[in-house]
mmCIF file of C-alpha atoms in Angstrom:
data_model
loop_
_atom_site.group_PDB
_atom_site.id
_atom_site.type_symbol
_atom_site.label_atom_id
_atom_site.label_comp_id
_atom_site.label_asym_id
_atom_site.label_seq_id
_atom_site.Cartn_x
_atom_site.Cartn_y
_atom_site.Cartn_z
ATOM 1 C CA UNK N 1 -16.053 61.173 -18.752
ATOM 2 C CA UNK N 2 -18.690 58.224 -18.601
ATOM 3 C CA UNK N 3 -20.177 57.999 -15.285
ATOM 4 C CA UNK N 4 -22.115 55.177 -13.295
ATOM 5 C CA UNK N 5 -23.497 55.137 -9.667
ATOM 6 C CA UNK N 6 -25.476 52.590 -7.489
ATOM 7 C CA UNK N 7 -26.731 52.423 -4.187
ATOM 8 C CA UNK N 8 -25.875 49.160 -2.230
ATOM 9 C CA UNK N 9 -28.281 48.929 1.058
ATOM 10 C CA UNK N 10 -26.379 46.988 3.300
ATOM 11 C CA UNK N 11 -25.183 47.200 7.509
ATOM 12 C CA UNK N 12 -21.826 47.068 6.979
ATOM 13 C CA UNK N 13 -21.022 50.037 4.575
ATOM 14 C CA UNK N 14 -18.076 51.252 6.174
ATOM 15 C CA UNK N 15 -16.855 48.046 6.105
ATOM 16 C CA UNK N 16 -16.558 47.395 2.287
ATOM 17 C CA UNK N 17 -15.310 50.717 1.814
ATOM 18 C CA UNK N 18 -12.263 50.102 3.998
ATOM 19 C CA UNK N 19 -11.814 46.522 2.324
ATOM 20 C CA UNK N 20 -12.156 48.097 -1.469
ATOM 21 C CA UNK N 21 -9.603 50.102 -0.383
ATOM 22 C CA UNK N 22 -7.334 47.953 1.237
ATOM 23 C CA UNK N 23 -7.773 45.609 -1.731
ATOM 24 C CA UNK N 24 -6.541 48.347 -4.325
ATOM 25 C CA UNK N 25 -4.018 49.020 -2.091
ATOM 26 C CA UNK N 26 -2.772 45.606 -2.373
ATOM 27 C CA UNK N 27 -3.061 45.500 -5.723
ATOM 28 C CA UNK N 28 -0.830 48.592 -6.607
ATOM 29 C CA UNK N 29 1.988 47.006 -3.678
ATOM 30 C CA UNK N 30 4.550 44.573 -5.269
ATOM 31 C CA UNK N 31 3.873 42.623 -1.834
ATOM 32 C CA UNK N 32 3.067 39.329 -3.683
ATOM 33 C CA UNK N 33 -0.055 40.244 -4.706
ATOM 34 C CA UNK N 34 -1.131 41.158 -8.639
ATOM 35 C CA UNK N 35 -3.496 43.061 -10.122
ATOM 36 C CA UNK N 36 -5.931 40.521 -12.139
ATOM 37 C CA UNK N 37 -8.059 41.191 -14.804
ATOM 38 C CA UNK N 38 -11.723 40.783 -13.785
ATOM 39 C CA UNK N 39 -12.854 41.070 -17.130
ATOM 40 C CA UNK N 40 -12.160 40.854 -20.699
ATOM 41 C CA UNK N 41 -11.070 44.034 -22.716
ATOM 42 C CA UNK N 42 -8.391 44.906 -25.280
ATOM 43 C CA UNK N 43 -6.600 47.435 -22.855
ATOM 44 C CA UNK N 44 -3.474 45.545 -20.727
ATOM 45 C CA UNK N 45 -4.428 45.049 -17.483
ATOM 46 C CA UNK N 46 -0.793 45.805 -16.647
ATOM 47 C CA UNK N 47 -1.099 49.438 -17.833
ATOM 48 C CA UNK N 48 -3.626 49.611 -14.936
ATOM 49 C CA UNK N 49 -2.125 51.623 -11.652
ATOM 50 C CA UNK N 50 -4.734 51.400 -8.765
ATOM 51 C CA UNK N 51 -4.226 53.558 -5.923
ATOM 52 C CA UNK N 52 -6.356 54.201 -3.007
ATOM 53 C CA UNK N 53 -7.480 56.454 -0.284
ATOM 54 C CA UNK N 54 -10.348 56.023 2.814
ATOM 55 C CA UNK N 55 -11.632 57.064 5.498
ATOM 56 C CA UNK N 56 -14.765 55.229 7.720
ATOM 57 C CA UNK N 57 -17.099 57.106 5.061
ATOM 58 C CA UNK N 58 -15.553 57.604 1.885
ATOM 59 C CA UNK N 59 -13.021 56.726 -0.603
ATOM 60 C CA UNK N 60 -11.111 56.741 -3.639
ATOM 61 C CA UNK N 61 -9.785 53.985 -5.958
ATOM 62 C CA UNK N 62 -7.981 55.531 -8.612
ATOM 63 C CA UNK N 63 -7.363 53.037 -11.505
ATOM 64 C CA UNK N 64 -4.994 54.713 -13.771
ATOM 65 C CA UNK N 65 -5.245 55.607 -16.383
ATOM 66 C CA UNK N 66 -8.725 54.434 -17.241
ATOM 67 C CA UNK N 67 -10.752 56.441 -14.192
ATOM 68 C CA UNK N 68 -11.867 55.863 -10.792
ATOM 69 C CA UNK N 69 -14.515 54.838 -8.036
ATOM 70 C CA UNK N 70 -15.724 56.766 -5.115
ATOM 71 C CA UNK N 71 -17.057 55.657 -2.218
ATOM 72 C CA UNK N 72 -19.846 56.959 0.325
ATOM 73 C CA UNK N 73 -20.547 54.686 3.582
ATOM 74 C CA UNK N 74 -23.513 55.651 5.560
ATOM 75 C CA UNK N 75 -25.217 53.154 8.328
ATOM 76 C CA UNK N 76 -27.621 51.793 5.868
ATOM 77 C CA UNK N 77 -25.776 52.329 2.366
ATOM 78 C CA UNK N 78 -22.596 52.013 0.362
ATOM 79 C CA UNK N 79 -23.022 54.449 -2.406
ATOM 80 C CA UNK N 80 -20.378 53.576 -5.402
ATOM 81 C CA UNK N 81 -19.196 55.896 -8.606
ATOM 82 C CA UNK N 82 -17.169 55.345 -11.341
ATOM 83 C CA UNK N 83 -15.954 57.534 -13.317
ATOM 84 C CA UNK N 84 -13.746 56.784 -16.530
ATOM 85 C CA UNK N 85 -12.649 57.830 -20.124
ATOM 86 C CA UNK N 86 -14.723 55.526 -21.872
ATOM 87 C CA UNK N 87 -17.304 52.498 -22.039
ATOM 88 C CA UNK N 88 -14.931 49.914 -21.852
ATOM 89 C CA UNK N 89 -13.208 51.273 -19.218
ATOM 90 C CA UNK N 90 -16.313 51.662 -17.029
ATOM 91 C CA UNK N 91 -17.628 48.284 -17.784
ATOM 92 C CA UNK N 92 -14.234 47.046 -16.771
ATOM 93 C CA UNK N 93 -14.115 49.247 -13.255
ATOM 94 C CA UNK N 94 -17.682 48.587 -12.336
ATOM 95 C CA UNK N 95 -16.856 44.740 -13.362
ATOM 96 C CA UNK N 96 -13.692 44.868 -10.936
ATOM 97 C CA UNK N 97 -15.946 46.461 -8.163
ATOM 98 C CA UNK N 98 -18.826 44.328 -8.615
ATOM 99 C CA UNK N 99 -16.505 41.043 -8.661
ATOM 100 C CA UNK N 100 -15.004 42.316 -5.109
ATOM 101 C CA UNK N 101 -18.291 43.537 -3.932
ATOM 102 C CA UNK N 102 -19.830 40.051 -3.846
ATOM 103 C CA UNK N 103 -16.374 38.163 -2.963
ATOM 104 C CA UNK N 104 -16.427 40.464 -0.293
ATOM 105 C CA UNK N 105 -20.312 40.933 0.747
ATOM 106 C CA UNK N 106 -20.864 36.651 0.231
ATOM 107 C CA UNK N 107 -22.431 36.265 3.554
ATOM 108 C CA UNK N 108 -24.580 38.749 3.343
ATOM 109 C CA UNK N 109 -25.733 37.967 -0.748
ATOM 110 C CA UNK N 110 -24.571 41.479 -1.295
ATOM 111 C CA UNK N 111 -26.366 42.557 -4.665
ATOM 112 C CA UNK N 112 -24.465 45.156 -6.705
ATOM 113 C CA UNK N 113 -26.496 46.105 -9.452
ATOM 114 C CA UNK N 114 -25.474 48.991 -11.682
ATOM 115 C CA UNK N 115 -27.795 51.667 -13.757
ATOM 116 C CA UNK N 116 -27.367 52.910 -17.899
ATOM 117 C CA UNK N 117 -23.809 55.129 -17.706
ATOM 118 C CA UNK N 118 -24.344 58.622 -17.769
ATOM 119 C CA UNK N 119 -23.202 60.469 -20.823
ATOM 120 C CA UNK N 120 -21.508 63.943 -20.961
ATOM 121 C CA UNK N 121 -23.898 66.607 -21.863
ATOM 122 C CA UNK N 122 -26.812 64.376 -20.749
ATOM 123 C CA UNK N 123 -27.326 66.460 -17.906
ATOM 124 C CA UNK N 124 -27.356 62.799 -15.687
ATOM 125 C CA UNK N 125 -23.496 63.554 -14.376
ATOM 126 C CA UNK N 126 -22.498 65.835 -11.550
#
């Protein structure tokens, strides 16, 4: 697994988390609303099935089958993860997070800005 984490400082941590959540959520629910691509890629976006879980301080968005995105809140920080199977799949998580990260954080000019993924056997992953 590729891996890629950044630290967002921001107030409202918790916040985010919950909507990320709520937002994957929605996405997976045949409620009216459809998961979109964010990005380009040669995978179907349709073979995509998010799923999420949260608390006030962490969460999971699972996007099956291409990985998933954790999520730590703490008063001054919203750490994010991803996690997935290959390059193209991570570029296309962290492009779906980042997208919803600044939709979301607009007010605030939330900056999401994410590091070189971390290869297996690199010794960078945990």
């Amino acid at each position: 697994m590729l891996t890629a984490e950044t630290q967002i400082p921001t107030d409202l941590a918790s916040r985010y988390l919950t909507q990320l959540c709520r937002h994957a959520t929605a996405m997976a629910s045949t409620a009216g609303h459809r998961f979109r691509p964010h990005a380009g890629g040669d995978t179907p976006i349709r073979d995509v099935h998010p799923s999420a879980e949260a608390s006030a301080t962490s969460g999971v968005i699972r996007f099956g089958p291409w990985g998933r995105c954790t999520l730590e809140a703490t008063a001054t920080t919203l750490t994010v993860r991803v996690e997935a199977v290959d390059q193209e799949k991570l570029s296309r998580i962290q492009d779906i997070i980042t997208h919803d990260l600044h939709r979301f954080g607009g007010r605030e000019h939330l900056t999401v800005t994410w590091p070189e993924p971390a290869a297996p056997g690199t010794g960078a992953e945990a």
